[in-house]
């Protein structure tokens, strides 16, 4: 209880202290706010409601207990308990509607009761049952008190304002100097009404807090439930992580087997061929045979190297070690750099044309420059790989229309005229080791890790990535990045500079 009071005080006082102008504005506008009159209505209605609760409870309990020996009492007591439960729900609703106070319902027990007896016992053992009942019983005296205070405050205010006005027209009431005292009396009446309104608002605030304490679960119970839910979430995460670790092991071993088997096969063939050549007294193997074997071994070793790089990137991302330096970046610069690197290769190796279009004046985005280049390289390489000869891959950069919350984004897209991705595969391609056509892609060199790394990087830069595709027509991957608020960034780095200088 003391803890709750302390928290309420901290919350209220803490908010007020940090917002003085807001507090003064709220105080001055209180008489014109709808909430004030809802509060007054709540205070006035507390008395009749309290009277009804007390009548039902007292009459029900007395009648139920008196008739218990002739067995009618038992169902009567059950009805009274049900009515009390209903009244508590009703009170929670009233507090929400009139006072704007959210009261959480009682926490269901972890072990659900099976029979009627069990349920009644659980209900009776719950501490909240008794505080709820006590609240209903106390509603009558507290309601009477709030009704009386509200009634007195309103009637006095009305009297103080109306009396001088009536006195002016009828000197018998107002006295001889009614005219001269009209303005001070009216001012006093207004001041009293103003203070009364704040007093009633305070009374309503206290009533709301009282209802919250008596009708809702205790803070300790809520904390226990929250930590229970947190523990369950943690357990689930741990299980998921364990499952994904197991899957990763299986996938990695599977992926390693193919290149390792290929390298071993070719090295063994080479050794046999060398032995054979030696047997026949030849100096060495024919050049083309040697070149072909070594070429295959070289390609497979490169694939192994790429897999190890990807696995390292994944491990870093999973261990939360993706240390990005997110700052304002000129994405057009990155686009031009990637275009310059890959356009000649795309044409030479696959006869694919790579074009880049950047909207003029695109604002800077929040990103890590090197990682953004890695993301774009990955998307463009994929697009080139999956586009047949004569196709086109285009990179576009443009600012999007501002979102509803005012946040501005820049869209970086990579579109191709390639094979496309079937609709039911679209949401899976960002998963680890997922390949649309495993056999085709194994031959083309991918391990199905590229896009999942791209997604991790984009997410770490507070961006999003999406894909649209039509089979046979092509695909478009779009990365959305936040526009850098340059003034905020300048302030932030200035602060950092000052901090560094001070050190
Ligand atoms: P990989 O390293 O195998 O390319 P990714 O994670 O980069 O793995 O891609 C996953 C799968 O998504 C690929 O195997 C491929 O089938 C599909 N994919 C990616 N980009 C494209 C694209 N531009 N067009 C068609 N399919 C694509």
XYZ file of C-alpha atoms and ligand atoms in Angstrom:
530
model
C 0.000 0.000 0.000
C 2.755 2.412 1.048
C 4.671 1.382 -2.059
C 1.641 2.065 -4.280
C 1.176 5.460 -2.661
C 4.852 6.242 -3.180
C 4.612 5.251 -6.864
C 1.444 7.299 -7.435
C 3.089 10.285 -5.782
C 6.289 9.901 -7.828
C 4.324 9.538 -11.074
C 2.065 12.510 -10.428
C 4.634 14.819 -8.879
C 7.332 13.741 -11.341
C 5.113 14.622 -14.315
C 3.997 17.933 -12.802
C 7.478 18.989 -11.780
C 8.848 18.515 -15.272
C 5.923 20.309 -16.936
C 5.042 23.484 -15.001
C 3.455 25.344 -17.936
C 1.312 22.271 -18.672
C 0.244 22.126 -15.030
C -0.784 25.813 -14.996
C -2.658 25.378 -18.292
C -4.445 22.287 -16.931
C -5.404 24.152 -13.733
C -6.835 27.114 -15.643
C -8.773 25.035 -18.143
C -10.196 22.564 -15.590
C -13.664 24.247 -15.460
C -13.965 23.894 -19.234
C -12.904 20.276 -19.506
C -15.435 17.492 -20.029
C -13.484 15.234 -17.640
C -14.238 17.591 -14.728
C -17.998 17.081 -15.145
C -17.599 13.314 -15.620
C -15.673 13.315 -12.326
C -18.469 15.234 -10.569
C -21.111 12.862 -11.971
C -19.078 9.876 -10.689
C -18.835 11.415 -7.219
C -22.594 12.066 -7.103
C -23.574 8.605 -8.363
C -21.354 6.851 -5.841
C -23.983 7.229 -3.107
C -26.963 5.504 -4.827
C -24.689 2.783 -6.175
C -23.173 2.221 -2.729
C -26.663 1.997 -1.224
C -27.695 -0.654 -3.765
C -24.553 -2.735 -3.121
C -24.967 -2.638 0.652
C -28.669 -3.588 0.421
C -28.004 -6.526 -1.882
C -24.997 -7.754 0.101
C -26.474 -7.353 3.553
C -29.910 -8.655 2.610
C -28.465 -11.500 0.509
C -25.942 -12.612 3.111
C -28.406 -12.433 6.036
C -31.121 -14.234 4.085
C -28.653 -16.802 2.714
C -27.111 -17.589 6.086
C -30.522 -17.685 7.816
C -31.934 -20.140 5.285
C -28.780 -22.268 5.079
C -30.273 -24.988 7.349
C -33.215 -25.469 4.947
C -30.808 -25.614 1.958
C -32.265 -22.581 0.150
C -29.420 -20.564 1.635
C -26.704 -22.201 -0.444
C -27.987 -21.106 -3.883
C -28.823 -17.689 -2.403
C -25.208 -17.288 -1.208
C -23.954 -18.373 -4.641
C -26.186 -15.750 -6.272
C -24.863 -13.108 -3.851
C -21.247 -14.071 -4.708
C -22.060 -13.908 -8.434
C -23.783 -10.527 -7.935
C -20.723 -9.248 -6.066
C -18.485 -10.358 -8.940
C -20.787 -8.630 -11.403
C -20.860 -5.464 -9.292
C -17.045 -5.420 -9.187
C -16.847 -5.681 -12.971
C -19.456 -2.935 -13.221
C -17.388 -0.730 -10.891
C -14.241 -1.338 -12.959
C -16.182 -0.273 -16.052
C -17.542 2.838 -14.284
C -14.057 3.889 -13.204
C -12.872 3.505 -16.810
C -15.786 5.390 -18.388
C -16.193 8.240 -15.886
C -12.734 8.672 -14.408
C -10.593 7.274 -17.210
C -8.893 4.908 -14.730
C -7.958 1.521 -16.185
C -8.265 -1.227 -13.565
C -6.857 -4.609 -14.600
C -9.224 -7.535 -13.883
C -8.202 -10.150 -11.273
C -5.389 -12.398 -12.452
C -6.635 -15.892 -13.331
C -4.933 -18.575 -11.217
C -2.241 -20.569 -12.983
C -3.942 -23.840 -12.049
C -7.516 -23.726 -13.398
C -10.067 -25.070 -10.904
C -11.991 -28.056 -12.213
C -15.199 -28.644 -10.166
C -17.683 -26.178 -8.661
C -16.290 -26.784 -5.150
C -12.756 -26.115 -6.363
C -13.866 -22.950 -8.061
C -15.676 -21.630 -4.995
C -12.645 -22.454 -2.810
C -10.229 -20.752 -5.219
C -12.514 -17.732 -5.319
C -12.733 -17.568 -1.528
C -8.969 -18.026 -1.056
C -8.102 -15.197 -3.416
C -7.201 -12.037 -1.522
C -8.672 -9.894 -4.323
C -12.123 -11.427 -3.642
C -12.089 -9.944 -0.157
C -10.737 -6.520 -1.136
C -13.401 -6.432 -3.879
C -16.162 -7.261 -1.378
C -14.785 -4.731 1.090
C -14.841 -2.117 -1.680
C -18.549 -2.788 -2.313
C -19.335 -2.496 1.394
C -17.247 0.690 1.750
C -18.807 2.185 -1.352
C -21.815 3.275 0.708
C -20.007 5.332 3.423
C -17.359 6.647 0.997
C -20.142 7.383 -1.523
C -22.097 9.234 1.145
C -19.014 11.287 2.016
C -18.159 12.166 -1.600
C -21.823 12.912 -2.338
C -22.051 15.233 0.628
C -18.782 17.032 -0.172
C -19.715 17.390 -3.854
C -23.204 18.581 -3.070
C -21.936 21.113 -0.507
C -19.209 22.410 -2.819
C -21.583 22.881 -5.747
C -24.456 24.376 -3.744
C -22.133 26.797 -1.896
C -20.550 27.922 -5.174
C -23.963 28.446 -6.765
C -25.200 30.297 -3.705
C -22.139 32.582 -3.607
C -22.576 33.500 -7.276
C -26.374 33.709 -7.432
C -26.886 35.512 -4.117
C -25.237 38.866 -5.067
C -27.105 38.903 -8.405
C -30.448 38.329 -6.703
C -29.484 40.835 -3.981
C -28.959 43.539 -6.598
C -32.522 43.229 -7.825
C -33.953 42.740 -4.343
C -32.218 44.937 -1.675
C -34.143 43.128 1.052
C -31.895 40.149 0.417
C -28.655 41.830 -0.566
C -28.655 44.766 1.880
C -28.249 48.469 1.060
C -24.777 48.276 -0.343
C -25.615 45.389 -2.707
C -24.579 47.394 -5.779
C -21.185 48.415 -4.438
C -20.267 44.905 -3.313
C -21.533 43.115 -6.416
C -18.173 42.801 -8.185
C -16.107 41.665 -5.147
C -18.850 39.227 -4.156
C -19.046 37.808 -7.684
C -15.252 37.526 -7.787
C -15.263 35.708 -4.470
C -18.024 33.368 -5.724
C -16.058 32.658 -8.916
C -12.874 32.019 -6.963
C -14.710 29.658 -4.652
C -16.210 27.759 -7.641
C -12.731 27.514 -9.182
C -11.231 26.108 -5.975
C -14.244 23.795 -5.529
C -13.753 22.347 -8.990
C -10.130 21.537 -8.203
C -11.140 20.071 -4.879
C -13.704 17.828 -6.611
C -11.167 16.808 -9.243
C -8.777 15.839 -6.455
C -11.563 13.889 -4.745
C -12.271 12.045 -8.003
C -8.557 11.334 -8.438
C -8.419 9.829 -4.949
C -11.611 7.825 -5.582
C -10.051 6.441 -8.764
C -6.845 5.481 -6.947
C -8.865 3.872 -4.147
C -10.894 1.866 -6.705
C -7.646 0.814 -8.448
C -6.106 -0.419 -5.188
C -9.216 -2.266 -3.986
C -10.536 -3.702 -7.252
C -7.364 -4.489 -9.178
C -4.668 -7.028 -8.462
C -1.808 -5.768 -6.312
C 1.326 -4.373 -7.939
C 3.257 -7.375 -6.600
C 0.808 -9.794 -8.261
C 1.024 -7.881 -11.554
C 4.813 -7.914 -11.344
C 4.751 -11.655 -10.630
C 2.564 -12.278 -13.692
C 4.773 -10.055 -15.855
C 7.925 -11.859 -14.738
C 6.213 -15.224 -15.265
C 5.350 -14.179 -18.831
C 8.902 -12.882 -19.316
C 10.319 -16.203 -18.069
C 8.021 -18.120 -20.451
C 9.182 -15.899 -23.325
C 12.809 -16.451 -22.380
C 12.229 -20.224 -22.230
C 10.622 -20.142 -25.661
C 13.495 -18.074 -27.071
C 16.041 -20.458 -25.592
C 14.196 -23.457 -27.070
C 13.987 -21.726 -30.447
C 17.692 -20.833 -30.304
C 18.565 -24.430 -29.442
C 16.417 -25.711 -32.304
C 17.969 -23.254 -34.747
C 21.476 -24.184 -33.521
C 20.701 -27.847 -34.214
C 19.328 -27.019 -37.661
C 22.371 -24.847 -38.353
C 24.737 -27.716 -37.503
C 22.867 -30.079 -39.830
C 22.748 -27.490 -42.640
C 26.389 -26.493 -42.299
C 27.589 -30.126 -42.346
C 25.378 -30.761 -45.369
C 26.694 -27.696 -47.200
C 30.316 -28.512 -46.387
C 30.025 -32.076 -47.618
C 29.485 -31.236 -51.296
C 32.513 -28.969 -51.912
C 34.763 -31.054 -49.662
C 33.746 -34.267 -51.505
C 34.319 -32.554 -54.836
C 37.768 -31.275 -53.842
C 38.764 -34.689 -52.481
C 37.520 -36.447 -55.627
C 39.469 -34.154 -57.914
C 42.634 -34.236 -55.831
C 42.470 -38.060 -55.794
C 41.978 -38.132 -59.562
C 44.928 -35.780 -59.961
C 47.120 -38.008 -57.781
C 46.081 -41.105 -59.740
C 46.730 -39.345 -63.017
C 50.184 -38.229 -61.784
C 50.996 -41.816 -60.669
C 49.784 -43.169 -63.994
C 51.885 -40.646 -65.893
C 54.908 -41.600 -63.824
C 54.275 -45.272 -64.557
C 54.246 -44.590 -68.260
C 57.379 -42.519 -67.991
C 55.656 -39.241 -68.853
C 56.875 -36.005 -67.261
C 53.489 -34.569 -66.310
C 49.759 -34.494 -67.126
C 48.358 -32.923 -70.304
C 47.870 -29.204 -69.717
C 44.123 -29.070 -70.403
C 43.426 -31.948 -67.968
C 45.544 -30.331 -65.285
C 43.844 -26.967 -65.859
C 40.367 -28.460 -65.691
C 41.037 -30.324 -62.403
C 42.754 -27.372 -60.744
C 40.001 -25.038 -61.979
C 37.350 -27.157 -60.282
C 39.363 -27.375 -57.067
C 39.891 -23.622 -57.119
C 36.145 -22.937 -57.588
C 35.167 -25.275 -54.787
C 37.734 -23.742 -52.417
C 36.332 -20.317 -53.204
C 32.844 -21.588 -52.391
C 34.113 -22.983 -49.100
C 35.720 -19.634 -48.326
C 32.443 -17.833 -49.109
C 30.534 -20.223 -46.839
C 32.972 -19.605 -43.998
C 32.623 -15.815 -44.507
C 28.818 -16.086 -44.455
C 28.871 -18.256 -41.352
C 31.141 -15.774 -39.603
C 28.778 -12.910 -40.482
C 25.829 -14.948 -39.166
C 27.630 -15.849 -35.970
C 28.463 -12.170 -35.395
C 24.890 -11.131 -36.001
C 23.550 -13.817 -33.645
C 26.029 -12.936 -30.940
C 24.878 -9.317 -31.245
C 28.333 -8.318 -32.436
C 27.233 -6.560 -35.601
C 28.921 -3.303 -34.677
C 27.545 -0.797 -37.133
C 28.483 2.837 -37.396
C 25.128 4.320 -38.350
C 25.456 7.922 -39.505
C 24.215 10.086 -42.413
C 25.346 8.438 -45.647
C 25.045 9.496 -49.274
C 23.328 6.401 -50.696
C 23.766 7.710 -54.277
C 27.519 7.463 -53.746
C 27.180 3.814 -52.711
C 24.946 3.083 -55.724
C 27.480 4.578 -58.138
C 30.336 2.658 -56.532
C 28.503 -0.695 -56.772
C 27.453 0.091 -60.332
C 31.049 0.849 -61.340
C 32.289 -2.395 -59.751
C 29.679 -4.788 -61.088
C 28.534 -3.384 -64.444
C 31.627 -4.535 -66.415
C 31.595 -7.978 -64.741
C 27.849 -8.454 -65.369
C 28.360 -7.730 -69.037
C 31.576 -9.732 -69.436
C 30.476 -12.857 -67.525
C 26.724 -13.020 -68.161
C 25.847 -10.491 -70.887
C 23.562 -8.691 -68.440
C 23.220 -4.895 -68.541
C 23.423 -3.173 -65.150
C 21.978 0.342 -64.937
C 21.731 2.758 -62.008
C 19.280 5.663 -61.613
C 19.480 8.042 -58.662
C 16.838 10.726 -58.221
C 18.623 14.089 -57.976
C 18.753 15.609 -54.485
C 17.969 12.418 -52.566
C 18.603 13.216 -48.861
C 21.226 11.435 -46.794
C 20.113 8.224 -45.101
C 20.944 6.725 -41.714
C 23.191 3.742 -42.459
C 26.601 2.156 -42.061
C 28.277 2.963 -45.367
C 30.297 -0.260 -45.753
C 27.375 -2.469 -44.713
C 25.051 -0.662 -47.087
C 27.513 -1.365 -49.888
C 27.607 -5.037 -48.789
C 23.788 -5.199 -48.894
C 23.620 -3.648 -52.347
C 26.440 -5.837 -53.713
C 24.604 -8.911 -52.473
C 21.268 -7.929 -54.010
C 22.830 -6.948 -57.339
C 24.932 -10.150 -57.503
C 21.788 -12.224 -56.858
C 19.899 -10.320 -59.537
C 22.711 -10.842 -62.063
C 22.939 -14.548 -61.186
C 19.217 -15.108 -61.719
C 18.903 -13.073 -64.920
C 19.484 -14.781 -68.273
C 21.816 -13.357 -70.914
C 20.455 -10.205 -72.546
C 18.491 -9.234 -69.418
C 18.619 -5.984 -67.473
C 19.291 -5.322 -63.794
C 18.522 -1.827 -62.541
C 19.358 -0.085 -59.283
C 17.096 2.869 -58.376
C 17.299 5.321 -55.530
C 14.482 7.717 -54.659
C 12.805 9.386 -51.699
C 9.382 8.025 -50.715
C 6.408 10.131 -49.732
C 6.550 10.821 -45.946
C 4.859 8.162 -43.786
C 1.787 8.946 -41.646
C 4.038 9.609 -38.627
C 6.041 12.156 -40.643
C 9.121 9.912 -40.878
C 10.876 10.239 -44.255
C 12.328 7.203 -46.053
C 14.553 6.603 -49.045
C 13.886 3.509 -51.152
C 16.799 1.649 -52.711
C 15.574 -0.982 -55.197
C 17.244 -3.667 -57.246
C 15.030 -4.948 -60.076
C 15.802 -7.607 -62.637
C 14.203 -9.229 -65.672
C 15.135 -12.713 -64.467
C 13.480 -15.973 -63.473
C 11.377 -14.508 -60.652
C 10.361 -16.207 -57.410
C 7.105 -18.191 -56.916
C 4.638 -16.372 -54.575
C 4.654 -19.120 -51.926
C 8.466 -18.893 -51.635
C 8.624 -15.119 -51.267
C 8.417 -14.993 -47.463
C 10.912 -17.849 -47.058
C 13.822 -16.517 -49.081
C 15.097 -14.453 -46.145
C 15.403 -17.590 -44.010
C 18.783 -19.164 -43.413
C 19.898 -21.787 -45.968
C 16.726 -21.343 -47.980
C 17.090 -21.698 -51.734
C 14.191 -21.500 -54.118
C 15.453 -24.311 -56.264
C 18.088 -26.032 -54.180
C 19.582 -28.099 -57.002
C 19.742 -25.184 -59.436
C 21.183 -22.851 -56.837
C 23.699 -25.307 -55.475
C 25.155 -25.420 -58.969
C 25.094 -21.603 -59.174
C 27.130 -21.381 -55.987
C 24.785 -19.932 -53.317
C 24.253 -21.362 -49.859
C 20.996 -19.577 -49.154
C 22.625 -17.334 -46.555
C 23.060 -14.095 -48.520
C 19.545 -12.691 -48.080
C 19.318 -13.601 -44.402
C 22.553 -11.672 -43.788
C 21.210 -8.788 -45.884
C 18.055 -8.720 -43.763
C 20.063 -8.738 -40.503
C 22.169 -5.825 -41.738
C 19.194 -3.777 -42.942
C 17.348 -4.375 -39.665
C 20.444 -3.341 -37.706
C 20.342 -0.059 -39.655
C 16.685 0.438 -38.595
C 15.537 -0.174 -42.152
C 13.256 -2.723 -43.805
C 13.577 -4.953 -46.819
C 10.802 -6.319 -49.030
C 10.467 -8.194 -52.287
C 7.959 -8.316 -55.151
C 8.306 -10.862 -57.899
C 6.553 -12.503 -60.848
C 7.701 -15.843 -62.138
C 9.195 -15.449 -65.612
C 9.124 -11.641 -65.439
C 11.578 -10.699 -62.721
C 11.975 -9.552 -59.121
C 12.380 -6.291 -57.248
C 14.036 -6.082 -53.839
C 13.452 -2.786 -51.999
C 15.422 -1.574 -48.999
C 13.828 1.330 -47.093
C 16.135 3.460 -44.981
C 15.347 6.389 -42.711
C 16.270 9.842 -43.907
C 18.895 11.353 -41.620
C 17.670 14.331 -39.628
C 20.794 16.372 -40.228
C 20.195 18.937 -37.518
C 19.684 16.225 -34.891
C 22.777 14.396 -36.133
C 24.826 17.607 -36.039
C 23.676 18.203 -32.448
C 24.521 14.610 -31.522
C 28.011 14.701 -33.001
C 28.637 18.161 -31.495
C 27.730 16.724 -28.094
C 30.082 13.796 -28.732
C 32.867 16.178 -29.707
C 32.352 18.220 -26.544
C 32.359 14.979 -24.522
C 35.591 13.864 -26.179
C 37.204 17.282 -25.684
C 36.211 17.285 -22.001
C 37.854 13.901 -21.546
P 22.097 -17.667 -52.284
O 23.371 -17.360 -51.599
O 21.816 -19.103 -52.464
O 21.848 -16.831 -53.477
P 20.253 -15.946 -50.930
O 19.872 -15.953 -49.500
O 20.977 -14.771 -51.454
O 21.019 -17.279 -51.182
O 18.935 -16.144 -51.784
C 17.988 -17.143 -51.400
C 17.276 -17.638 -52.622
O 16.451 -16.614 -53.144
C 18.221 -17.987 -53.769
O 18.614 -19.305 -53.658
C 17.380 -17.743 -54.981
O 16.686 -18.921 -55.309
C 16.383 -16.704 -54.548
N 16.719 -15.384 -55.118
C 17.427 -14.405 -54.542
N 17.501 -13.314 -55.341
C 16.807 -13.629 -56.463
C 16.512 -12.926 -57.671
N 16.929 -11.677 -57.881
N 15.759 -13.566 -58.599
C 15.330 -14.824 -58.385
N 15.566 -15.537 -57.261
C 16.306 -14.955 -56.323
